[in-house]
Amino acid sequence: MVQLQEIVDEHFQEGQPGPEEDDADYTDTDSEISEESEYDPRDETLGDRLYALRDIVSPQTRGFISNTVATAGNAVKSALSFSGQTLWIISSSALLLGIPWALAWSEEQQVLEMEKEMKMREMGGDLLTAGTHDGASTAQQLGTALGQEAKPAL
């Protein structure tokens, strides 16, 4: 059986040259942490807090998060670009096709109104120049010309 015997090296038993340390006046509570510091958490921004988390989050997770955010940003950019181009196509088409059509339609409506007014004037002129026939009143003649029964307003 083997027996172990401790050999004391005299070199390590001697004191080192230099000033002697007095550990009696040092305690764990005499650190800078317990003293009041100039740190104010209200001055810290969200970016500073996120930057401080870089040591907590592993590099693989940070890479995954970075790729995900970049992909989402590219998707949003593509969607906005596509919607802007679509809006440009629709608005320019409406200006090039819609405005001339609206002007032509408005002009056609004015022509129809003028024709209607001309017919009304012709019928009114015929009634005034014809006089009274068979004892009928002007309102009755106007009603027969228009194809409906004329009733007095009052």
Short mmCIF file of C-alpha atoms in Angstrom, two decimals:
data_model
loop_
_atom_site.label_atom_id
_atom_site.label_comp_id
_atom_site.label_asym_id
_atom_site.label_seq_id
_atom_site.Cartn_x
_atom_site.Cartn_y
_atom_site.Cartn_z
CA MET A 1 0.00 0.00 0.00
CA VAL A 2 1.13 3.54 -0.81
CA GLN A 3 1.44 6.18 1.86
CA LEU A 4 1.37 9.88 1.07
CA GLN A 5 3.56 12.23 2.98
CA GLU A 6 3.31 16.04 2.81
CA ILE A 7 6.53 17.85 2.13
CA VAL A 8 6.58 21.48 3.17
CA ASP A 9 8.61 23.77 0.94
CA GLU A 10 10.35 26.37 3.04
CA HIS A 11 10.37 28.85 0.20
CA PHE A 12 6.59 29.24 0.39
CA GLN A 13 6.65 29.64 4.16
CA GLU A 14 8.71 32.81 3.99
CA GLY A 15 7.08 36.23 3.66
CA GLN A 16 7.51 38.23 0.51
CA PRO A 17 9.54 41.41 0.50
CA GLY A 18 7.53 44.64 0.40
CA PRO A 19 4.87 46.32 2.49
CA GLU A 20 2.67 44.12 4.58
CA GLU A 21 -1.00 44.09 3.78
CA ASP A 22 -3.45 44.65 6.52
CA ASP A 23 -6.67 42.83 5.65
CA ALA A 24 -8.41 43.86 8.84
CA ASP A 25 -9.77 47.12 7.42
CA TYR A 26 -11.14 45.57 4.19
CA THR A 27 -14.67 44.20 4.09
CA ASP A 28 -17.01 43.21 1.29
CA THR A 29 -19.23 46.22 1.91
CA ASP A 30 -16.44 48.69 1.11
CA SER A 31 -16.88 48.43 -2.66
CA GLU A 32 -17.83 51.03 -5.21
CA ILE A 33 -21.17 49.36 -5.80
CA SER A 34 -22.51 50.32 -2.41
CA GLU A 35 -21.46 53.91 -2.87
CA GLU A 36 -23.74 56.25 -4.70
CA SER A 37 -22.85 56.32 -8.40
CA GLU A 38 -23.68 58.71 -11.20
CA TYR A 39 -25.74 56.08 -13.04
CA ASP A 40 -29.28 57.20 -13.77
CA PRO A 41 -31.54 54.62 -15.47
CA ARG A 42 -33.73 57.40 -16.89
CA ASP A 43 -30.80 58.53 -19.08
CA GLU A 44 -30.50 55.08 -20.64
CA THR A 45 -32.16 54.68 -24.03
CA LEU A 46 -33.82 51.60 -25.47
CA GLY A 47 -30.92 51.24 -27.89
CA ASP A 48 -28.45 51.16 -24.99
CA ARG A 49 -30.47 48.46 -23.27
CA LEU A 50 -30.72 46.35 -26.42
CA TYR A 51 -27.00 46.78 -27.05
CA ALA A 52 -26.31 45.53 -23.52
CA LEU A 53 -28.24 42.34 -24.30
CA ARG A 54 -25.75 41.31 -27.00
CA ASP A 55 -23.80 39.22 -24.49
CA ILE A 56 -26.91 37.43 -23.25
CA VAL A 57 -28.26 36.43 -26.67
CA SER A 58 -26.16 33.86 -28.52
CA PRO A 59 -24.63 34.77 -31.90
CA GLN A 60 -26.80 32.21 -33.71
CA THR A 61 -29.97 33.70 -32.24
CA ARG A 62 -28.78 37.23 -33.03
CA GLY A 63 -28.13 36.16 -36.64
CA PHE A 64 -31.60 34.61 -36.89
CA ILE A 65 -33.23 37.74 -35.47
CA SER A 66 -31.21 39.95 -37.80
CA ASN A 67 -32.16 37.87 -40.85
CA THR A 68 -35.83 37.85 -39.83
CA VAL A 69 -35.92 41.63 -39.37
CA ALA A 70 -34.10 42.17 -42.68
CA THR A 71 -36.53 39.85 -44.50
CA ALA A 72 -39.55 41.60 -42.97
CA GLY A 73 -38.09 45.00 -43.91
CA ASN A 74 -37.53 43.87 -47.49
CA ALA A 75 -41.10 42.52 -47.67
CA VAL A 76 -42.54 45.81 -46.44
CA LYS A 77 -40.35 47.76 -48.86
CA SER A 78 -41.47 45.56 -51.78
CA ALA A 79 -45.15 45.88 -50.80
CA LEU A 80 -44.92 49.66 -50.56
CA SER A 81 -43.07 49.89 -53.87
CA PHE A 82 -45.66 47.67 -55.60
CA SER A 83 -48.59 49.62 -54.15
CA GLY A 84 -46.99 52.92 -55.19
CA GLN A 85 -46.49 51.71 -58.75
CA THR A 86 -50.05 50.39 -58.87
CA LEU A 87 -51.41 53.69 -57.58
CA TRP A 88 -49.39 55.56 -60.22
CA ILE A 89 -50.76 53.35 -63.03
CA ILE A 90 -54.35 53.72 -61.85
CA SER A 91 -54.19 57.48 -61.37
CA SER A 92 -52.44 58.17 -64.68
CA SER A 93 -54.94 55.91 -66.51
CA ALA A 94 -57.83 57.74 -64.87
CA LEU A 95 -56.40 61.07 -65.94
CA LEU A 96 -55.69 59.99 -69.51
CA LEU A 97 -58.95 58.11 -70.09
CA GLY A 98 -61.42 59.34 -67.48
CA ILE A 99 -61.23 63.09 -67.93
CA PRO A 100 -61.79 63.10 -71.71
CA TRP A 101 -64.68 60.63 -71.28
CA ALA A 102 -66.25 62.78 -68.52
CA LEU A 103 -65.97 65.90 -70.69
CA ALA A 104 -67.56 64.13 -73.66
CA TRP A 105 -70.39 62.77 -71.50
CA SER A 106 -71.03 66.22 -70.02
CA GLU A 107 -71.13 67.73 -73.49
CA GLU A 108 -73.58 65.03 -74.65
CA GLN A 109 -75.85 65.80 -71.67
CA GLN A 110 -75.81 69.50 -72.57
CA VAL A 111 -76.78 68.69 -76.17
CA LEU A 112 -79.67 66.50 -74.98
CA GLU A 113 -80.89 69.25 -72.66
CA MET A 114 -80.74 71.78 -75.50
CA GLU A 115 -82.75 69.46 -77.79
CA LYS A 116 -85.36 68.96 -75.07
CA GLU A 117 -85.59 72.72 -74.56
CA MET A 118 -86.00 73.27 -78.31
CA LYS A 119 -88.89 70.77 -78.44
CA MET A 120 -90.57 72.50 -75.52
CA ARG A 121 -90.25 75.89 -77.26
CA GLU A 122 -91.70 74.51 -80.50
CA MET A 123 -94.68 73.02 -78.67
CA GLY A 124 -95.18 76.24 -76.72
CA GLY A 125 -95.01 78.31 -79.93
CA ASP A 126 -97.52 76.04 -81.69
CA LEU A 127 -99.94 76.37 -78.81
CA LEU A 128 -99.68 80.14 -78.66
CA THR A 129 -100.12 80.65 -82.41
CA ALA A 130 -102.89 78.08 -82.83
CA GLY A 131 -105.35 79.93 -80.63
CA THR A 132 -108.29 78.15 -79.13
CA HIS A 133 -109.91 75.31 -81.05
CA ASP A 134 -113.26 73.86 -80.14
CA GLY A 135 -113.48 75.90 -76.96
CA ALA A 136 -110.54 74.08 -75.28
CA SER A 137 -108.34 76.03 -72.91
CA THR A 138 -104.62 76.46 -73.44
CA ALA A 139 -103.87 74.12 -70.52
CA GLN A 140 -105.97 71.39 -72.11
CA GLN A 141 -104.28 71.88 -75.49
CA LEU A 142 -100.86 71.70 -73.80
CA GLY A 143 -101.91 68.55 -71.98
CA THR A 144 -103.03 66.85 -75.19
CA ALA A 145 -99.82 67.91 -76.93
CA LEU A 146 -97.73 66.46 -74.12
CA GLY A 147 -99.86 63.32 -74.01
CA GLN A 148 -101.15 63.74 -70.48
CA GLU A 149 -103.92 65.42 -68.66
CA ALA A 150 -103.09 68.94 -67.59
CA LYS A 151 -104.28 69.98 -64.18
CA PRO A 152 -104.38 73.50 -62.88
CA ALA A 153 -101.71 74.35 -60.33
CA LEU A 154 -104.22 75.62 -57.80
#
